[in-house]
CSV table of C-alpha atoms in Angstrom, one decimal:
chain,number,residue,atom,x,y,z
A,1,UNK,CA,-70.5,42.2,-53.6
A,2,UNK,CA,-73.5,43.9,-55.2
A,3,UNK,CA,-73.3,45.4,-58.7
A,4,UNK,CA,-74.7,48.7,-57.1
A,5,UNK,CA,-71.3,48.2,-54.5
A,6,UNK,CA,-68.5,47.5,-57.4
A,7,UNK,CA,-69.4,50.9,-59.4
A,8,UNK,CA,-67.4,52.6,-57.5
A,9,UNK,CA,-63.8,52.3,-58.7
A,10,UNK,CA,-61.4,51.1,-56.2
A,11,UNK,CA,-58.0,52.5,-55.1
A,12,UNK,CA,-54.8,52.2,-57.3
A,13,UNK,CA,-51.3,52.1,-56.2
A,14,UNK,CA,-48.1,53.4,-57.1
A,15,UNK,CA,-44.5,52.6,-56.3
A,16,UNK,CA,-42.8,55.1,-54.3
A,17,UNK,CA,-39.2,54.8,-52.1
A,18,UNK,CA,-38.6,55.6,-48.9
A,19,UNK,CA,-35.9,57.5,-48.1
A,20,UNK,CA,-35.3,57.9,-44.4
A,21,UNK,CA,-33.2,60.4,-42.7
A,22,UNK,CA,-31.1,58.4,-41.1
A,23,UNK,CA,-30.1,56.8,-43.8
A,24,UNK,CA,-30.8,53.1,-43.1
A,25,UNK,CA,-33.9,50.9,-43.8
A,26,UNK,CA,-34.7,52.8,-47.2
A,27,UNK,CA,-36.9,50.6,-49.6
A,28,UNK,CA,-39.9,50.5,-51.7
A,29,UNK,CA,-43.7,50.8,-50.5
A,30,UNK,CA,-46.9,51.6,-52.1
A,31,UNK,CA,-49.1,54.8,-52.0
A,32,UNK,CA,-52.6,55.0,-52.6
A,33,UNK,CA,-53.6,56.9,-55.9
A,34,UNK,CA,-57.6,57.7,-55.6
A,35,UNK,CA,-60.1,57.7,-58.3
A,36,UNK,CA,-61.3,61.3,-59.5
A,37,UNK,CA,-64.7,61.5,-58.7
A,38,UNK,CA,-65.9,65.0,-59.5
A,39,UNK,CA,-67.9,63.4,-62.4
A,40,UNK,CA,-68.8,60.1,-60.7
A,41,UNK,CA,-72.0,59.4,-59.1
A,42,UNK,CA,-72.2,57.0,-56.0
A,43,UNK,CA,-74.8,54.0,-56.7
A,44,UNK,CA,-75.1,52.5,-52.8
A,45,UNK,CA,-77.1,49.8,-52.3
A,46,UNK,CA,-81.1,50.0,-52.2
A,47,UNK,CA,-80.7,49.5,-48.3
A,48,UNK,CA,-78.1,52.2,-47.8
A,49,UNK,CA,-79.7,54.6,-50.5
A,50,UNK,CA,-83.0,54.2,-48.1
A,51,UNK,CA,-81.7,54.8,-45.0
A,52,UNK,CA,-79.7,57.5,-46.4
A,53,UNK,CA,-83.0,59.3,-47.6
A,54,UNK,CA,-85.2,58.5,-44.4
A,55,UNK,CA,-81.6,59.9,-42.4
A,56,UNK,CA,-81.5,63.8,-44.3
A,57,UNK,CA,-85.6,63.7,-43.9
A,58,UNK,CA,-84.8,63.3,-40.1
A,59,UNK,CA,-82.0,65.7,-40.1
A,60,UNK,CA,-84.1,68.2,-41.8
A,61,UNK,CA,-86.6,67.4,-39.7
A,62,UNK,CA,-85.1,68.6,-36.7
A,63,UNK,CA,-83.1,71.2,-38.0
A,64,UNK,CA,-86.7,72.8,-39.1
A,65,UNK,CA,-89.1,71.4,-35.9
A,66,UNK,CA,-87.0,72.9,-33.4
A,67,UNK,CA,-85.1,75.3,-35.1
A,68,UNK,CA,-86.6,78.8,-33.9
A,69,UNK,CA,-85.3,77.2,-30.4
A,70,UNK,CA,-82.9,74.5,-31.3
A,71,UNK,CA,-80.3,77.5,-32.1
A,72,UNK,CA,-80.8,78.4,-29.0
A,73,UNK,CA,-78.9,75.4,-28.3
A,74,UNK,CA,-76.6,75.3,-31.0
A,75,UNK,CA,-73.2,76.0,-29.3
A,76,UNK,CA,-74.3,73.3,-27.1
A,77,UNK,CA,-74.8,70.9,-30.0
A,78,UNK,CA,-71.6,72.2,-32.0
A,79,UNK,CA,-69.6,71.4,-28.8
A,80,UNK,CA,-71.3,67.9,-28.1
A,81,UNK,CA,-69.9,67.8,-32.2
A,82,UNK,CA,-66.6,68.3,-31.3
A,83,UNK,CA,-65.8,66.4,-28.2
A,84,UNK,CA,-67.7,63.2,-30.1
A,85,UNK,CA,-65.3,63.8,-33.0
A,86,UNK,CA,-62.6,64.4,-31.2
A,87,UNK,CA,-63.2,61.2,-28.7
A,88,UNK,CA,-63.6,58.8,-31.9
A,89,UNK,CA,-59.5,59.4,-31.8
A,90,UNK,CA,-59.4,59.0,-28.0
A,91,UNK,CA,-59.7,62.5,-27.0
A,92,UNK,CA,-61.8,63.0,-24.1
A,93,UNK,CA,-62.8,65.6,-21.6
A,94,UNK,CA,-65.7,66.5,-19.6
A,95,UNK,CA,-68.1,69.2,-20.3
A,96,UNK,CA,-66.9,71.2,-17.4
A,97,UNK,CA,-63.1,70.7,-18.6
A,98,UNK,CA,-64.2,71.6,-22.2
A,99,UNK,CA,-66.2,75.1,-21.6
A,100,UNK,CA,-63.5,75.8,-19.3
A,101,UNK,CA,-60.7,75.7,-21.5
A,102,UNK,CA,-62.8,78.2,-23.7
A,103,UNK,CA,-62.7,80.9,-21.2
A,104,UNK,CA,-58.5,80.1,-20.6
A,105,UNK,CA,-58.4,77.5,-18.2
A,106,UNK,CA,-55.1,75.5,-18.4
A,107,UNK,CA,-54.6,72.0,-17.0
A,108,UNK,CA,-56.2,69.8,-19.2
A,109,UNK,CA,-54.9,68.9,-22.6
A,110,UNK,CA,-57.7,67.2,-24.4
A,111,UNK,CA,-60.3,69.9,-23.2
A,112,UNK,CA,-58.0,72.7,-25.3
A,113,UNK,CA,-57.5,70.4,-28.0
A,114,UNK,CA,-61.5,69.8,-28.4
A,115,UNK,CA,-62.3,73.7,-27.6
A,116,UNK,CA,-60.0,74.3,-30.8
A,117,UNK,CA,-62.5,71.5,-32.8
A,118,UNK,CA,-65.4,73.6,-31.2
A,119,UNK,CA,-64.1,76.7,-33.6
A,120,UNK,CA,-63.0,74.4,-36.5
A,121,UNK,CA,-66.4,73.5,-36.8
A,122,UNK,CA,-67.7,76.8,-36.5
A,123,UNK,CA,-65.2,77.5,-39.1
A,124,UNK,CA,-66.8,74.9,-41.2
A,125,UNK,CA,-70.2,76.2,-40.8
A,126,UNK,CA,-69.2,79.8,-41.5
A,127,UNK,CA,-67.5,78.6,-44.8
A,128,UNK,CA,-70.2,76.1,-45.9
A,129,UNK,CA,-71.6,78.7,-48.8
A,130,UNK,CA,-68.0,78.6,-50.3
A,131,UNK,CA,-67.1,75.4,-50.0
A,132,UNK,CA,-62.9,75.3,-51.5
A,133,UNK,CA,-59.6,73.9,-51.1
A,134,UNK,CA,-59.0,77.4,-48.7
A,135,UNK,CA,-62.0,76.6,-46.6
A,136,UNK,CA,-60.8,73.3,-45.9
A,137,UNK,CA,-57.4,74.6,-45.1
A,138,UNK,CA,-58.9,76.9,-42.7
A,139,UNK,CA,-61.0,74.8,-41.0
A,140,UNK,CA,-57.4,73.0,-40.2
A,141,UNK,CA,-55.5,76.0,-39.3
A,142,UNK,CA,-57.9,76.9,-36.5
A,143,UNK,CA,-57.9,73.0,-35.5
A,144,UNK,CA,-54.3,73.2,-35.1
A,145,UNK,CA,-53.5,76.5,-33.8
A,146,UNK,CA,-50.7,76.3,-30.9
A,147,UNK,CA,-49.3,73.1,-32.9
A,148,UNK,CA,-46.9,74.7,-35.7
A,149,UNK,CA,-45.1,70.8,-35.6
A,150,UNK,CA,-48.2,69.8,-38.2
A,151,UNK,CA,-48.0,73.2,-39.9
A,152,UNK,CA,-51.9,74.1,-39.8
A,153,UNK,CA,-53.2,75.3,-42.6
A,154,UNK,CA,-51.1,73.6,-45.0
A,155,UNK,CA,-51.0,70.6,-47.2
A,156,UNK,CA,-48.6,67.8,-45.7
A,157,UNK,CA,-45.3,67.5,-47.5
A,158,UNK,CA,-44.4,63.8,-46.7
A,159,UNK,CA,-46.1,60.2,-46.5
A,160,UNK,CA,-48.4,59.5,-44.0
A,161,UNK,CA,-49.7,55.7,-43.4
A,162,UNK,CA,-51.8,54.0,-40.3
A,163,UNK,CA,-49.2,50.8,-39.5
A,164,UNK,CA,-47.9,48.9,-36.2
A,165,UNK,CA,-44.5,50.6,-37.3
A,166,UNK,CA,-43.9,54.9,-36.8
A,167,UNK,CA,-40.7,55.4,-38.5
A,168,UNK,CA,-41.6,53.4,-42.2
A,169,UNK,CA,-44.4,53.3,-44.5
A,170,UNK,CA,-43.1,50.0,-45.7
A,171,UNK,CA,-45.2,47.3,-44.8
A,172,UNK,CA,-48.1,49.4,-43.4
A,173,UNK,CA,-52.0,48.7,-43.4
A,174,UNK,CA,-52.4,51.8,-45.6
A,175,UNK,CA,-50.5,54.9,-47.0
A,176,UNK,CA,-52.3,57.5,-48.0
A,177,UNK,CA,-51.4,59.3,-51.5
A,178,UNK,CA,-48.2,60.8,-52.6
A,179,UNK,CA,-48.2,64.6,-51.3
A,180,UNK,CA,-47.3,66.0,-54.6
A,181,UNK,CA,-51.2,64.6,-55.5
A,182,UNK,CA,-52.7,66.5,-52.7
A,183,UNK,CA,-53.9,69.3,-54.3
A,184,UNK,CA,-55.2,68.2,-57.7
A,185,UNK,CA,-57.1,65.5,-55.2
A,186,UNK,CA,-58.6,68.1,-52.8
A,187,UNK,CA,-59.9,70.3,-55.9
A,188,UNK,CA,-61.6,67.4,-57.4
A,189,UNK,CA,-63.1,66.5,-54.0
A,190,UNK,CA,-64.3,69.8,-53.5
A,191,UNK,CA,-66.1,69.8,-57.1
A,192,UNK,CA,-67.6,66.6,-55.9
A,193,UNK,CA,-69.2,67.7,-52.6
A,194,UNK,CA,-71.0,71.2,-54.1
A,195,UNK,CA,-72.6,69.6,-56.8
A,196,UNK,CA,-76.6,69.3,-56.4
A,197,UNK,CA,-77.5,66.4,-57.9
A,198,UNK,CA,-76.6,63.6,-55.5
A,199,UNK,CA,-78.5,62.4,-52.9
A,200,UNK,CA,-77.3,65.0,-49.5
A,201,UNK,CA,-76.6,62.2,-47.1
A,202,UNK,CA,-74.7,60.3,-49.8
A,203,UNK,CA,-72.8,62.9,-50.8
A,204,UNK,CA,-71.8,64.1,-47.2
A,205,UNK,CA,-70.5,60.1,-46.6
A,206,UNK,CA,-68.8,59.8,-50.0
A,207,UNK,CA,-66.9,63.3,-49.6
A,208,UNK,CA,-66.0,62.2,-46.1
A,209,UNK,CA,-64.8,58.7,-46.9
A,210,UNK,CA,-62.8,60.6,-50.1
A,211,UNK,CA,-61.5,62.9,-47.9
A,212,UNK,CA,-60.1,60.7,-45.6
A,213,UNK,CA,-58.4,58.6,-47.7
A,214,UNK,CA,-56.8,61.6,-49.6
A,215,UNK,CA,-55.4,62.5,-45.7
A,216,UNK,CA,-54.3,65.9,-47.0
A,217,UNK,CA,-52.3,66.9,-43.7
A,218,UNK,CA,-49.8,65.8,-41.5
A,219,UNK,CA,-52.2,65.0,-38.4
A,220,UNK,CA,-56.1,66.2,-37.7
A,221,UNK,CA,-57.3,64.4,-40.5
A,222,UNK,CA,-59.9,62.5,-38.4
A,223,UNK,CA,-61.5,66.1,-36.7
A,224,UNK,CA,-61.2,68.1,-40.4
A,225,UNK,CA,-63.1,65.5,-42.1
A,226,UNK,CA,-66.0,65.5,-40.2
A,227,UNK,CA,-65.9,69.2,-39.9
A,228,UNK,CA,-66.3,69.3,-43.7
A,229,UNK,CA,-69.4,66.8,-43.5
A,230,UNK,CA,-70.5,69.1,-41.4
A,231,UNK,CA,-69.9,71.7,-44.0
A,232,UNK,CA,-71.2,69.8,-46.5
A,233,UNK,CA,-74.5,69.2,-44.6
A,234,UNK,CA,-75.2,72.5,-44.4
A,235,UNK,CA,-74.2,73.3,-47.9
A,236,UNK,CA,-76.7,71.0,-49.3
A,237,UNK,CA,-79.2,72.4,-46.5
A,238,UNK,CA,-80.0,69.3,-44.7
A,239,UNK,CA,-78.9,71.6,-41.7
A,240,UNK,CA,-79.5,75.6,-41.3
A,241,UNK,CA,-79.8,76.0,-38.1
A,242,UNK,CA,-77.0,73.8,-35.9
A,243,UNK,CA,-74.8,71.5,-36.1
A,244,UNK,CA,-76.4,68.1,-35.9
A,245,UNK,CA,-73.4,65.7,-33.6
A,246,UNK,CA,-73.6,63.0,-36.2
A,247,UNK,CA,-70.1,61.7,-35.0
A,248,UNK,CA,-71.7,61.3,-31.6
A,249,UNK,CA,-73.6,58.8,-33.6
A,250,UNK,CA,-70.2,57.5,-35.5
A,251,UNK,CA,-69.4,56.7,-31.4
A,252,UNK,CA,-71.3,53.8,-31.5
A,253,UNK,CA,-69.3,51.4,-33.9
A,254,UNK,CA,-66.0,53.3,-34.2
A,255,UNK,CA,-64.7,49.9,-35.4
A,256,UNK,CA,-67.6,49.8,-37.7
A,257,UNK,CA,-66.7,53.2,-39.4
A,258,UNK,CA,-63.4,52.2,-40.0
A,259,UNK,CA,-64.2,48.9,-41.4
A,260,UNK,CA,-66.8,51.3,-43.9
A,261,UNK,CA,-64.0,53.2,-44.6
A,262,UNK,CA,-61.7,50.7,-45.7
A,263,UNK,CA,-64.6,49.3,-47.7
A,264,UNK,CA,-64.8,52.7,-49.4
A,265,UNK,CA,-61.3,52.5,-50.4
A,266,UNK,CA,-62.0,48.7,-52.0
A,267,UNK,CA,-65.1,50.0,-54.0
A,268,UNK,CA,-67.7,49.9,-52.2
A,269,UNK,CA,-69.2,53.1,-51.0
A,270,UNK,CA,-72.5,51.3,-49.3
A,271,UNK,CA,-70.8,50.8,-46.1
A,272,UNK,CA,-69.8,54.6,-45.5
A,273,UNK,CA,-73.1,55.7,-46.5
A,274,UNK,CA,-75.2,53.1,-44.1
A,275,UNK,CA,-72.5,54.6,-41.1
A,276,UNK,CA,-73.2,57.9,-41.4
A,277,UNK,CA,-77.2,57.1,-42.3
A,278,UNK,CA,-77.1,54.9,-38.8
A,279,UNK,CA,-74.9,57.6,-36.9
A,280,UNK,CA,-77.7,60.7,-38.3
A,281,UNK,CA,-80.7,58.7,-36.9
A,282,UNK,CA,-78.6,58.1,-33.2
A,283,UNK,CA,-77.5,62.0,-33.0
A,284,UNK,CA,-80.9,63.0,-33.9
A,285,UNK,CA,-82.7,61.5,-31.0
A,286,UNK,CA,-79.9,61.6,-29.0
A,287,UNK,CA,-79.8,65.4,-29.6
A,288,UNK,CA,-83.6,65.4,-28.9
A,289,UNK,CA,-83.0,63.5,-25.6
A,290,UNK,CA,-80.5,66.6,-24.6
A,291,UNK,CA,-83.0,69.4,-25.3
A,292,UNK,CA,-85.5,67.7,-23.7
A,293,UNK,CA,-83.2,67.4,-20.7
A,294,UNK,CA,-82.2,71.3,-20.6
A,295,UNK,CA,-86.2,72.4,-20.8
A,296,UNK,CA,-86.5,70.0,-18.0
A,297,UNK,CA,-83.5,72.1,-16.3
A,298,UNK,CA,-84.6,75.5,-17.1
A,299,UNK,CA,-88.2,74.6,-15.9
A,300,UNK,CA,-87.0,73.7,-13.0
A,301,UNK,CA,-84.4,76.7,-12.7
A,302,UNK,CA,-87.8,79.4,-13.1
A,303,UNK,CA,-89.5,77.8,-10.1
A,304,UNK,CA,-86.3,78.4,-8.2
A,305,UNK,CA,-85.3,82.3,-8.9
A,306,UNK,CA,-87.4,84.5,-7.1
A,307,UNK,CA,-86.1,87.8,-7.7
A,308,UNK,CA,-88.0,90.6,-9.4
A,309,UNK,CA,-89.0,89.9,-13.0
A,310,UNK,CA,-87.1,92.6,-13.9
A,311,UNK,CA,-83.6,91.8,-12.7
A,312,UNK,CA,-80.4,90.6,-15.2
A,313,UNK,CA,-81.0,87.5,-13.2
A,314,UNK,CA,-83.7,86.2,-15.8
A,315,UNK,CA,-82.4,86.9,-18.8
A,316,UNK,CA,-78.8,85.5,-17.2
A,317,UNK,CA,-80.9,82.0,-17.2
A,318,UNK,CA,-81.1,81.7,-21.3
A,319,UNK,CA,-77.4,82.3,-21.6
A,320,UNK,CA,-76.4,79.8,-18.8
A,321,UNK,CA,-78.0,77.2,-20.6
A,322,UNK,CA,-76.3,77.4,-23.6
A,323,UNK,CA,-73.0,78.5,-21.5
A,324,UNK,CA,-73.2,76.2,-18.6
A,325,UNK,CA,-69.2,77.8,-17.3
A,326,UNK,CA,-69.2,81.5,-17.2
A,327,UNK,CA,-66.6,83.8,-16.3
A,328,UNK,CA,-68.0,87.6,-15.4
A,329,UNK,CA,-66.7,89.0,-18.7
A,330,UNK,CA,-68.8,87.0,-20.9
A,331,UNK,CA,-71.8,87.5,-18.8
A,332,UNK,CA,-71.1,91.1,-19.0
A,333,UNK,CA,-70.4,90.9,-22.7
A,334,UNK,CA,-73.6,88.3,-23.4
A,335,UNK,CA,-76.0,90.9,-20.6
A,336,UNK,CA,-74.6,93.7,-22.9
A,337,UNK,CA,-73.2,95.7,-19.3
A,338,UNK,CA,-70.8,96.7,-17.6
A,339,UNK,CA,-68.5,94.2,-16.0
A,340,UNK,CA,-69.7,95.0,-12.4
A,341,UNK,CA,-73.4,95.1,-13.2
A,342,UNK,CA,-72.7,91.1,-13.8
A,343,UNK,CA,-72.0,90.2,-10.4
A,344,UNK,CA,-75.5,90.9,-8.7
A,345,UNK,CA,-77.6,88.4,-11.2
A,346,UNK,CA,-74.9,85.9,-11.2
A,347,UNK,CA,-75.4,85.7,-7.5
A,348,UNK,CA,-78.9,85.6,-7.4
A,349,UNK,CA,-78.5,82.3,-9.5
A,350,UNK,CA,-75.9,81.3,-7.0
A,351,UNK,CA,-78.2,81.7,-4.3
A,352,UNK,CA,-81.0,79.8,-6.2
A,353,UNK,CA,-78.9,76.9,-6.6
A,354,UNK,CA,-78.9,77.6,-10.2
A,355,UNK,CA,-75.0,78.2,-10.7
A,356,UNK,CA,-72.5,77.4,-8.4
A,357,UNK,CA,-68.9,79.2,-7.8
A,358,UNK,CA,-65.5,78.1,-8.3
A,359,UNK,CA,-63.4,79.8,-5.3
A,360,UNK,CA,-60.1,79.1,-7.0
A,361,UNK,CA,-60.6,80.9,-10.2
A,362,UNK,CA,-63.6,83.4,-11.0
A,363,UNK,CA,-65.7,80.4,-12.9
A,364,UNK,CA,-69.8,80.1,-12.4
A,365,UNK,CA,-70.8,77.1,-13.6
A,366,UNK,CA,-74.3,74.6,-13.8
A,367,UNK,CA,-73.5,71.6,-13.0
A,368,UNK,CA,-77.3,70.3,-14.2
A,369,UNK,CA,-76.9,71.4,-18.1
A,370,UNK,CA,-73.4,69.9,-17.4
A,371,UNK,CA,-74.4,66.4,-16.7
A,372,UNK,CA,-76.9,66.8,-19.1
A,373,UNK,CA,-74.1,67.2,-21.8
A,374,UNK,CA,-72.0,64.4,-20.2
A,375,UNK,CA,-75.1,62.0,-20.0
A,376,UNK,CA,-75.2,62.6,-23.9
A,377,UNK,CA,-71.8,61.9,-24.4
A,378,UNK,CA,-72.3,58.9,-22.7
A,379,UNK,CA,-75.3,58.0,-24.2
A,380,UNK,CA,-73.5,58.5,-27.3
A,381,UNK,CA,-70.9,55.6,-27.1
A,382,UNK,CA,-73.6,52.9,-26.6
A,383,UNK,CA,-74.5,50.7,-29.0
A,384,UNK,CA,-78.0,50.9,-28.1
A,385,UNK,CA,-80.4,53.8,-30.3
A,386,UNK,CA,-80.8,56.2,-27.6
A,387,UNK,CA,-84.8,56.5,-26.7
C-alpha cells in the first residue's frame, strides 16, 4: 500500500453487547468507530488524483456544453439516476413501469420504490446550497415515505451490520457505528463535504464512502448516499444544470465499488475515488449516447406530425420527450390549459405514431424515448465504456 493510500486513518472498533429480544444468543461484537475527518484532507494516489481531475473536467464539461438543452433533459437524466441507484441494490423496473408509478399506477413495487428515489434526488439537488444534517434527513424522509417500519427521516436507533446472519451482529462482515455516534458523525461529515478546498471529485467519493460507513438509518443507506454525492456535486459546482447518473456508471463493477468501499474503511481512500472517477467518465458518454438518441427521436417525430404549426400538438412534442408516459392532467397542467383542450394534440401525436394509448387506464406514452432510456440502462451494466 502506497504512502499517499495509508494517510488516511483507518476504522477503530469498540466493544458493544448484544442484547436480543428474545432473550437468548446475547454476546459481544464489535462496532465500527470512524475517524473524524472534517479537518483531514484525502491524499489518493497520483493515478486516482488524475482521473479524478480529468472526471469533474468531463462532468463540467457536459454540464456546461449541453446545458442550455441538456436541462431540457434533466428529469430524464435524474430518473436514469435513480433507477441506476436503486438497481445497484437489486431494484429494477422499466422505464415505462417507472414514469408510470409517478402518475399513480399501482402494480409494480420496484417502479414506486425508484419513483420515490426520483424525488429524493430532486430533494438532494434542491438542498445542495445548504448542505446539513436536516438536508440529509430529508433527502431520506422523501426516500422512504409509505415505509414508517424504517422511520424516514430519522437517525437509526439500533445496530445495523451486512452478515450471512439477520437476527445478530455477532460475527458479521461489518457493523456499522454505535447509534448513539450518529449524529456527532453526520455533523462532522457534513463539515467535510462543504469545505472548498479539496479536490470536487475527491471530495464527492470520500463523503460518500464516509457516509456509507457511518449508515446513519435503519435501511436506504445505499440510495441516500448517492443522493448526497449528488448533492455534493452540485454544491461544489461540477454540476448546475442536471443530475449527471454517475451510479449508472457505479453499474459496471458493483462488486468493484464495494471492494473500494471496504478499502475505504481499511485506509485507503484511492480505491473509492478511482470508482467514482471511472463511473463519471461511463455516465458522461453514456448520458451523451441518450441525448443523442432522443434528437434522433424528436427529428424523426417532426417529419411525422403534420398538423398546423400552430396546434398544442407541437409544443406537446418537447414535453413528451422529457415525459415519455403522460396522463391528460399533466399535459394540461405542462400545455398550461384546460383539461379538455389536452385531448386534441395528444391525439394528433397518437395518430402520427408519436405516442401511443393505453386502453386500460388513461396513460399516453412513447415507446421510442422509452427504449431509449432502457437501452441506457442496459448500456449501463456493461463493463464495456459505452461509445
Amino acid at each position: 500500500m502506497s504512502n499517499a493510500a495509508t494517510s488516511w486513518p483507518a476504522l477503530e472498533w469498540e466493544s458493544q453487547v448484544w442484547l436480543p429480544t428474545t432473550g437468548f444468543g446475547g454476546g459481544r461484537y464489535k462496532a465500527a468507530v470512524p475517524p473524524l475527518i472534517a479537518m483531514l484532507t484525502p491524499q489518493p494516489s497520483a493515478e486516482a488524483a488524475e482521473a479524478a481531475s480529468t472526471a469533474a473536467n468531463a462532468l463540467s464539461r457536459f454540464d456546461a456544453e449541453l446545458g442550455h438543452r441538456v436541462a431540457a433533459f434533466a428529469p430524464v437524466l435524474l430518473r436514469s439516476e435513480s433507477a441506476s441507484s436503486s438497481r445497484i441494490e437489486n431494484l429494477t423496473a422499466s422505464a415505462r413501469a417507472i414514469f408510470s408509478a409517478e402518475l399513480g399506477a399501482k402494480g409494480s413495487r420496484n417502479a414506486e420504490l425508484i419513483a420515490a428515489n426520483t424525488q429524493s434526488l430532486q430533494a438532494a439537488l434542491n438542498l445542495s446550497a445548504g448542505l446539513s444534517s436536516d438536508a440529509i434527513r430529508d433527502m431520506h424522509r422523501i426516500l422512504m415515505a409509505g415505509q414508517p417500519r424504517h422511520t424516514p427521516g430519522e437517525w437509526r436507533d439500533q445496530a445495523v451490520w451486512i452478515g450471512t446472519r439477520a437476527d445478530s451482529p455477532i460475527g458479521a462482515d461489518y457493523v456499522a457505528p454505535d447509534h448513539v455516534r450518529i449524529p456527532a458523525f453526520i455533523t462532522d461529515l457534513v463539515a467535510f463535504a462543504t469545505r472548498h478546498d479539496l479536490a470536487p471529485l475527491t471530495a464527492v467519493a470520500v463523503a460518500h464512502a464516509q457516509f456509507e460507513t457511518i449508515h446513519p438509518f435503519s435501511d436506504g443507506n445505499g440510495r441516500t448516499g448517492r443522493a448526497l454525492a449528488q448533492a455534493v456535486l452540485r454544491h461544489r459546482g461540477v454540476t448546475e444544470n442536471v443530475a449527471v447518473p454517475v451510479s449508472a456508471g457505479l453499474l459496471a463493477d458493483v462488486e468493484g465499488y464495494h471492494q473500494a468501499l471496504t478499502a475505504y474503511r481499511a485506509g485507503d481512500v484511492s480505491p473509492i475515488v478511482l470508482a467514482f472517477a471511472n463511473a463519471s467518465m461511463r455516465a458522461v458518454s453514456n448520458a451523451r449516447r441518450l441525448i443523442a438518441d432522443i434528437d434522433e427521436i424528436q427529428r424523426s417525430w417532426a417529419t411525422r406530425l403534420t398538423v398546423r404549426r400552430s396546434s398544442n400538438a407541437w409544443r406537446l412534442l418537447d414535453i413528451v420527450a422529457r415525459r415519455p408516459v403522460l396522463d391528460a392532467v399533466t399535459a394540461a397542467r405542462e400545455l398550461g390549459v384546460q383539461r379538455p383542450n389536452a385531448y386534441p394534440p395528444l391525439q394528433a401525436l397518437v395518430d402520427a405514431g408519436i405516442l401511443t394509448a393505453k386502453a386500460e387506464r388513461p396513460f399516453w406514452r412513447s415507446t421510442e424515448i422509452l427504449g431509449a432510456i432502457d437501452a441506457f440502462a442496459e448500456r449501463a451494466g456493461r463493463r464495456e465504456m459505452p461509445r
